[in-house]
mmCIF file of C-alpha atoms in Angstrom:
data_model
loop_
_atom_site.group_PDB
_atom_site.id
_atom_site.type_symbol
_atom_site.label_atom_id
_atom_site.label_comp_id
_atom_site.label_asym_id
_atom_site.label_seq_id
_atom_site.Cartn_x
_atom_site.Cartn_y
_atom_site.Cartn_z
ATOM 1 C CA MET G 1 113.790 115.282 115.911
ATOM 2 C CA ALA G 2 113.741 118.951 116.812
ATOM 3 C CA PHE G 3 113.205 119.803 113.154
ATOM 4 C CA GLN G 4 110.202 117.491 112.977
ATOM 5 C CA LEU G 5 108.691 118.980 116.115
ATOM 6 C CA ALA G 6 109.107 122.443 114.663
ATOM 7 C CA MET G 7 107.199 121.534 111.516
ATOM 8 C CA ASN G 8 103.536 122.367 111.772
ATOM 9 C CA ARG G 9 100.836 120.087 110.459
ATOM 10 C CA PRO G 10 100.169 121.836 107.081
ATOM 11 C CA LEU G 11 103.873 121.791 106.273
ATOM 12 C CA ARG G 12 104.114 118.087 107.059
ATOM 13 C CA TRP G 13 101.170 117.360 104.773
ATOM 14 C CA LEU G 14 102.839 119.470 102.089
ATOM 15 C CA VAL G 15 106.013 117.378 102.402
ATOM 16 C CA ARG G 16 104.015 114.146 102.160
ATOM 17 C CA GLY G 17 102.163 115.421 99.093
ATOM 18 C CA CYS G 18 105.417 116.415 97.423
ATOM 19 C CA SER G 19 106.846 112.970 98.159
ATOM 20 C CA ILE G 20 103.927 111.247 96.439
ATOM 21 C CA ALA G 21 104.087 113.671 93.505
ATOM 22 C CA ALA G 22 107.818 113.005 93.087
ATOM 23 C CA TRP G 23 107.315 109.229 92.958
ATOM 24 C CA VAL G 24 104.478 109.601 90.452
ATOM 25 C CA ALA G 25 106.661 111.867 88.298
ATOM 26 C CA LEU G 26 109.468 109.271 88.337
ATOM 27 C CA TRP G 27 106.982 106.573 87.361
ATOM 28 C CA GLN G 28 105.690 108.726 84.476
ATOM 29 C CA LEU G 29 109.223 109.387 83.240
ATOM 30 C CA ALA G 30 110.286 105.729 83.485
ATOM 31 C CA SER G 31 107.203 104.557 81.575
ATOM 32 C CA MET G 32 107.507 107.194 78.850
ATOM 33 C CA LEU G 33 111.194 106.350 78.287
ATOM 34 C CA HIS G 34 110.563 102.560 78.512
ATOM 35 C CA MET G 35 113.395 102.524 81.004
ATOM 36 C CA ASN G 36 115.313 99.267 81.320
ATOM 37 C CA LEU G 37 117.087 98.814 84.661
ATOM 38 C CA GLY G 38 118.605 95.434 83.798
ATOM 39 C CA ILE G 39 116.697 93.289 86.272
ATOM 40 C CA ALA G 40 113.436 95.209 85.717
ATOM 41 C CA THR G 41 111.941 97.093 82.819
ATOM 42 C CA PHE G 42 109.178 99.665 82.433
ATOM 43 C CA ARG G 43 108.600 98.720 78.778
ATOM 44 C CA ASN G 44 105.082 97.382 79.423
ATOM 45 C CA VAL G 45 104.250 99.431 82.501
ATOM 46 C CA PRO G 46 101.542 102.011 81.725
ATOM 47 C CA PRO G 47 102.222 105.615 82.800
ATOM 48 C CA PRO G 48 100.113 107.300 85.503
ATOM 49 C CA THR G 49 98.176 109.268 82.867
ATOM 50 C CA GLU G 50 96.808 106.025 81.357
ATOM 51 C CA VAL G 51 96.027 104.681 84.822
ATOM 52 C CA VAL G 52 94.037 107.807 85.650
ATOM 53 C CA GLN G 53 92.037 107.429 82.425
ATOM 54 C CA SER G 54 91.280 103.780 83.258
ATOM 55 C CA ALA G 55 90.325 104.738 86.806
ATOM 56 C CA ILE G 56 87.862 107.330 85.505
ATOM 57 C CA LEU G 57 86.315 104.765 83.150
ATOM 58 C CA LEU G 58 85.981 102.238 85.984
ATOM 59 C CA ALA G 59 84.529 104.845 88.345
ATOM 60 C CA SER G 60 81.834 105.693 85.791
ATOM 61 C CA SER G 61 81.053 102.026 85.186
ATOM 62 C CA PRO G 62 78.554 99.970 87.233
ATOM 63 C CA LYS G 63 81.207 97.247 87.403
ATOM 64 C CA LEU G 64 83.063 99.115 90.156
ATOM 65 C CA LEU G 65 80.210 98.883 92.660
ATOM 66 C CA ALA G 66 79.647 95.209 91.867
ATOM 67 C CA HIS G 67 83.326 94.327 92.268
ATOM 68 C CA VAL G 68 83.778 96.367 95.453
ATOM 69 C CA THR G 69 80.628 95.103 97.167
ATOM 70 C CA SER G 70 81.530 91.498 96.324
ATOM 71 C CA SER G 71 85.009 91.871 97.824
ATOM 72 C CA LEU G 72 83.777 93.764 100.891
ATOM 73 C CA TRP G 73 81.130 91.151 101.609
ATOM 74 C CA ARG G 74 83.631 88.309 101.402
ATOM 75 C CA VAL G 75 86.223 90.073 103.536
ATOM 76 C CA PHE G 76 83.909 91.169 106.322
ATOM 77 C CA ALA G 77 82.009 87.851 106.402
ATOM 78 C CA GLY G 78 85.173 85.787 106.796
ATOM 79 C CA TYR G 79 86.866 88.359 108.999
ATOM 80 C CA GLY G 80 83.865 88.728 111.300
ATOM 81 C CA VAL G 81 83.653 84.984 111.947
ATOM 82 C CA ALA G 82 87.431 84.839 112.453
ATOM 83 C CA ALA G 83 87.299 87.713 114.960
ATOM 84 C CA VAL G 84 84.630 86.036 117.096
ATOM 85 C CA ILE G 85 86.190 82.563 117.023
ATOM 86 C CA GLY G 86 89.768 83.835 117.250
ATOM 87 C CA ILE G 87 89.152 86.011 120.320
ATOM 88 C CA ALA G 88 87.203 83.217 122.044
ATOM 89 C CA ILE G 89 89.950 80.641 121.384
ATOM 90 C CA GLY G 90 92.645 83.127 122.346
ATOM 91 C CA PHE G 91 90.966 83.827 125.672
ATOM 92 C CA ALA G 92 90.532 80.103 126.346
ATOM 93 C CA ILE G 93 94.194 79.354 125.618
ATOM 94 C CA GLY G 94 95.425 82.379 127.525
ATOM 95 C CA ARG G 95 93.409 81.577 130.651
ATOM 96 C CA SER G 96 93.437 77.766 130.709
ATOM 97 C CA ARG G 97 96.447 75.473 130.556
ATOM 98 C CA LEU G 98 94.206 72.560 129.559
ATOM 99 C CA ALA G 99 92.740 74.568 126.669
ATOM 100 C CA GLY G 100 96.269 75.435 125.597
ATOM 101 C CA ASP G 101 97.311 71.787 125.590
ATOM 102 C CA LEU G 102 94.233 70.802 123.596
ATOM 103 C CA LEU G 103 94.108 73.645 121.075
ATOM 104 C CA LEU G 104 97.613 74.961 120.541
ATOM 105 C CA PRO G 105 99.238 71.832 118.972
ATOM 106 C CA PRO G 106 96.767 71.580 116.055
ATOM 107 C CA LEU G 107 96.754 75.362 115.597
ATOM 108 C CA GLU G 108 100.542 75.479 115.449
ATOM 109 C CA LEU G 109 100.452 72.662 112.909
ATOM 110 C CA LEU G 110 97.945 74.491 110.704
ATOM 111 C CA ARG G 111 99.275 78.036 111.123
ATOM 112 C CA PRO G 112 102.294 77.814 108.765
ATOM 113 C CA ILE G 113 100.145 76.550 105.875
ATOM 114 C CA PRO G 114 99.773 79.412 103.340
ATOM 115 C CA ALA G 115 96.263 80.529 102.490
ATOM 116 C CA VAL G 116 96.827 79.577 98.844
ATOM 117 C CA ALA G 117 97.352 75.959 99.897
ATOM 118 C CA TRP G 118 93.886 75.950 101.463
ATOM 119 C CA ILE G 119 92.134 76.840 98.200
ATOM 120 C CA PRO G 120 91.944 73.310 96.657
ATOM 121 C CA LEU G 121 90.680 71.833 99.941
ATOM 122 C CA SER G 122 88.144 74.625 100.402
ATOM 123 C CA ILE G 123 86.813 73.986 96.903
ATOM 124 C CA LEU G 124 86.320 70.328 97.854
ATOM 125 C CA ILE G 125 84.699 71.128 101.204
ATOM 126 C CA PHE G 126 82.301 73.908 100.270
ATOM 127 C CA PRO G 127 79.627 73.547 97.597
ATOM 128 C CA SER G 128 80.062 77.083 96.205
ATOM 129 C CA SER G 129 83.072 79.170 95.278
ATOM 130 C CA GLU G 130 81.601 82.030 97.324
ATOM 131 C CA LEU G 131 81.883 80.053 100.553
ATOM 132 C CA SER G 132 85.353 78.902 99.558
ATOM 133 C CA MET G 133 86.581 82.491 99.215
ATOM 134 C CA ILE G 134 84.976 83.510 102.525
ATOM 135 C CA PHE G 135 86.681 80.545 104.154
ATOM 136 C CA ILE G 136 90.055 81.649 102.768
ATOM 137 C CA THR G 137 89.617 85.132 104.263
ATOM 138 C CA PHE G 138 88.583 83.462 107.529
ATOM 139 C CA ILE G 139 91.774 81.389 107.582
ATOM 140 C CA GLY G 140 93.901 84.432 106.817
ATOM 141 C CA ALA G 141 92.524 86.445 109.741
ATOM 142 C CA LEU G 142 92.121 83.659 112.299
ATOM 143 C CA PHE G 143 95.703 82.931 113.356
ATOM 144 C CA PRO G 144 96.925 86.533 113.905
ATOM 145 C CA ILE G 145 93.844 87.224 116.022
ATOM 146 C CA ILE G 146 94.327 84.068 118.107
ATOM 147 C CA LEU G 147 98.024 84.626 118.714
ATOM 148 C CA ASN G 148 97.665 88.289 119.667
ATOM 149 C CA THR G 149 94.743 87.518 121.968
ATOM 150 C CA VAL G 150 96.732 84.770 123.685
ATOM 151 C CA HIS G 151 99.683 87.130 124.033
ATOM 152 C CA GLY G 152 97.513 89.897 125.495
ATOM 153 C CA VAL G 153 95.697 87.639 127.969
ATOM 154 C CA ALA G 154 98.832 85.768 129.069
ATOM 155 C CA ASN G 155 100.693 89.020 129.788
ATOM 156 C CA ILE G 156 98.083 90.434 132.141
ATOM 157 C CA ASP G 157 99.754 91.360 135.414
ATOM 158 C CA ARG G 158 98.824 88.579 137.819
ATOM 159 C CA ARG G 159 98.903 91.022 140.715
ATOM 160 C CA LEU G 160 95.935 92.873 139.208
ATOM 161 C CA VAL G 161 93.904 89.680 139.005
ATOM 162 C CA ALA G 162 94.951 88.675 142.518
ATOM 163 C CA SER G 163 94.008 92.103 143.838
ATOM 164 C CA ALA G 164 90.584 91.885 142.208
ATOM 165 C CA ARG G 165 90.041 88.450 143.734
ATOM 166 C CA SER G 166 91.138 89.618 147.168
ATOM 167 C CA LEU G 167 88.535 92.362 146.949
ATOM 168 C CA GLY G 168 85.838 89.776 146.340
ATOM 169 C CA GLY G 169 85.715 89.942 142.561
ATOM 170 C CA ARG G 170 83.930 87.109 140.780
ATOM 171 C CA PRO G 171 85.338 85.473 137.612
ATOM 172 C CA ALA G 172 82.984 87.227 135.197
ATOM 173 C CA PRO G 173 83.535 90.785 136.537
ATOM 174 C CA ILE G 174 87.300 90.146 136.670
ATOM 175 C CA LEU G 175 87.190 88.994 133.048
ATOM 176 C CA TRP G 176 85.298 92.089 131.874
ATOM 177 C CA GLY G 177 86.862 94.597 134.244
ATOM 178 C CA VAL G 178 90.507 93.521 134.418
ATOM 179 C CA ILE G 179 91.526 90.963 131.819
ATOM 180 C CA LEU G 180 89.672 92.303 128.788
ATOM 181 C CA PRO G 181 90.843 95.947 129.172
ATOM 182 C CA GLY G 182 94.400 94.769 129.802
ATOM 183 C CA ALA G 183 94.441 92.510 126.746
ATOM 184 C CA ALA G 184 92.537 94.942 124.506
ATOM 185 C CA PRO G 185 95.593 96.673 122.907
ATOM 186 C CA SER G 186 97.060 93.337 121.834
ATOM 187 C CA ILE G 187 93.669 92.136 120.580
ATOM 188 C CA VAL G 188 93.227 95.291 118.491
ATOM 189 C CA THR G 189 96.699 94.772 117.038
ATOM 190 C CA GLY G 190 95.742 91.214 116.089
ATOM 191 C CA LEU G 191 92.509 92.443 114.527
ATOM 192 C CA ALA G 192 94.420 95.002 112.439
ATOM 193 C CA ILE G 193 96.947 92.393 111.256
ATOM 194 C CA GLY G 194 94.105 89.971 110.553
ATOM 195 C CA MET G 195 92.338 92.543 108.396
ATOM 196 C CA GLY G 196 95.438 92.970 106.243
ATOM 197 C CA THR G 197 95.908 89.241 105.775
ATOM 198 C CA SER G 198 92.202 88.872 104.999
ATOM 199 C CA TRP G 199 92.551 91.240 102.052
ATOM 200 C CA PHE G 200 95.681 89.455 100.882
ATOM 201 C CA CYS G 201 93.952 86.060 101.038
ATOM 202 C CA LEU G 202 90.765 87.348 99.413
ATOM 203 C CA VAL G 203 92.555 88.790 96.412
ATOM 204 C CA THR G 204 94.458 85.523 95.976
ATOM 205 C CA ALA G 205 91.243 83.498 96.169
ATOM 206 C CA GLU G 206 89.398 85.797 93.755
ATOM 207 C CA MET G 207 92.225 85.561 91.243
ATOM 208 C CA ILE G 208 91.994 81.773 91.264
ATOM 209 C CA SER G 209 88.323 80.933 91.660
ATOM 210 C CA GLY G 210 86.353 84.166 91.703
ATOM 211 C CA GLN G 211 83.953 85.530 89.094
ATOM 212 C CA PHE G 212 83.526 88.950 90.646
ATOM 213 C CA GLY G 213 85.544 91.109 93.005
ATOM 214 C CA ILE G 214 88.565 93.399 92.855
ATOM 215 C CA GLY G 215 91.004 90.473 92.772
ATOM 216 C CA TYR G 216 89.158 88.927 89.842
ATOM 217 C CA TYR G 217 89.039 92.325 88.103
ATOM 218 C CA THR G 218 92.819 92.692 88.464
ATOM 219 C CA TRP G 219 93.527 89.190 87.185
ATOM 220 C CA GLU G 220 91.061 89.585 84.306
ATOM 221 C CA ALA G 221 92.828 92.814 83.305
ATOM 222 C CA TYR G 222 96.107 90.911 83.140
ATOM 223 C CA THR G 223 94.667 88.101 80.997
ATOM 224 C CA LEU G 224 93.099 90.679 78.630
ATOM 225 C CA GLN G 225 96.349 92.685 78.590
ATOM 226 C CA ASN G 226 94.655 95.830 79.935
ATOM 227 C CA TYR G 227 97.749 96.787 81.851
ATOM 228 C CA ALA G 228 96.436 100.107 83.150
ATOM 229 C CA ASP G 229 93.459 98.291 84.703
ATOM 230 C CA ILE G 230 95.872 96.072 86.650
ATOM 231 C CA ILE G 231 97.242 99.099 88.468
ATOM 232 C CA VAL G 232 93.740 100.501 88.941
ATOM 233 C CA GLY G 233 92.714 97.228 90.601
ATOM 234 C CA MET G 234 95.816 97.333 92.806
ATOM 235 C CA LEU G 235 95.056 100.901 93.862
ATOM 236 C CA VAL G 236 91.435 100.030 94.688
ATOM 237 C CA ILE G 237 92.635 97.086 96.795
ATOM 238 C CA GLY G 238 95.080 99.384 98.574
ATOM 239 C CA LEU G 239 92.398 101.977 99.265
ATOM 240 C CA LEU G 240 89.969 99.374 100.594
ATOM 241 C CA GLY G 241 92.639 97.820 102.794
ATOM 242 C CA MET G 242 93.750 101.218 104.088
ATOM 243 C CA GLY G 243 90.160 102.222 104.795
ATOM 244 C CA SER G 244 89.504 98.975 106.675
ATOM 245 C CA SER G 245 92.647 99.404 108.780
ATOM 246 C CA TRP G 246 91.759 103.013 109.557
ATOM 247 C CA LEU G 247 88.261 101.929 110.603
ATOM 248 C CA LEU G 248 89.687 99.336 112.986
ATOM 249 C CA THR G 249 92.211 101.786 114.429
ATOM 250 C CA ALA G 250 89.540 104.427 115.002
ATOM 251 C CA LEU G 251 87.245 101.857 116.600
ATOM 252 C CA GLY G 252 90.058 100.647 118.836
ATOM 253 C CA GLN G 253 90.846 104.184 119.995
ATOM 254 C CA TYR G 254 87.171 104.800 120.695
ATOM 255 C CA LEU G 255 86.832 101.619 122.770
ATOM 256 C CA MET G 256 90.117 102.231 124.623
ATOM 257 C CA PRO G 257 90.031 105.840 125.890
ATOM 258 C CA TRP G 258 92.831 105.096 128.379
ATOM 259 C CA ARG G 259 95.020 104.105 125.444
ATOM 260 C CA ARG G 260 94.478 107.504 123.783
ATOM 261 C CA ALA G 261 95.853 109.204 126.884
ATOM 262 C CA GLU G 262 98.958 106.973 126.839
ATOM 263 C CA LEU G 263 99.610 107.634 123.163
ATOM 264 C CA ALA G 264 99.191 111.376 123.636
ATOM 265 C CA ARG G 265 102.077 111.524 126.157
#
């Protein structure tokens, strides 16, 4: 612990960079030697040099923009609807016992169903594959957002609400001034988890029924045996997911200045 505190920021970034470089070097060596570890083999795994060449080709191709914009549109459309509905349902369940009795049983019944299992039904329900994929991303994000919102609202200190009421606070100001700020950290956590599951569900849906998107690009590379493109698609998915999570984290810190002070201690 003391050693970590003594390390300044540039040195820590240097260590992180060396860690990534070491893993890439091991990958290059294993691929070049067609290493066979018994339960796994690198015989067909392309080395990083081939992946970089494929990434450069994709970056210079107009296909990249088309695939990325298609995936981003589907993710943020489904995720946006899930965020609005999930937070509203979470607040209702967290604040009302009747709402909990009415909404929680069906949600708990539906929650364990994997997103992949929803794909055949979504194809039957929606007239286009585009809406089906948006619906899958919606399903993936909905339940984490609901559960974290319920958790955040239900754990609000009742003494704070009682104090606000004793001072003459009305329901709406108490909701905006006490309950929402108190539940905000848990809601942001649910939004971050929901974003990750949205990407997971989108890629799965695009692999099965998509005609454009990063998931479709990755699956198409596998069917055409362009193995380097598979890893390029995976890296693009990782970068998009990481960027989305960073965006949500930054937005959460901006909207919760009191949280920044707590984290800085």
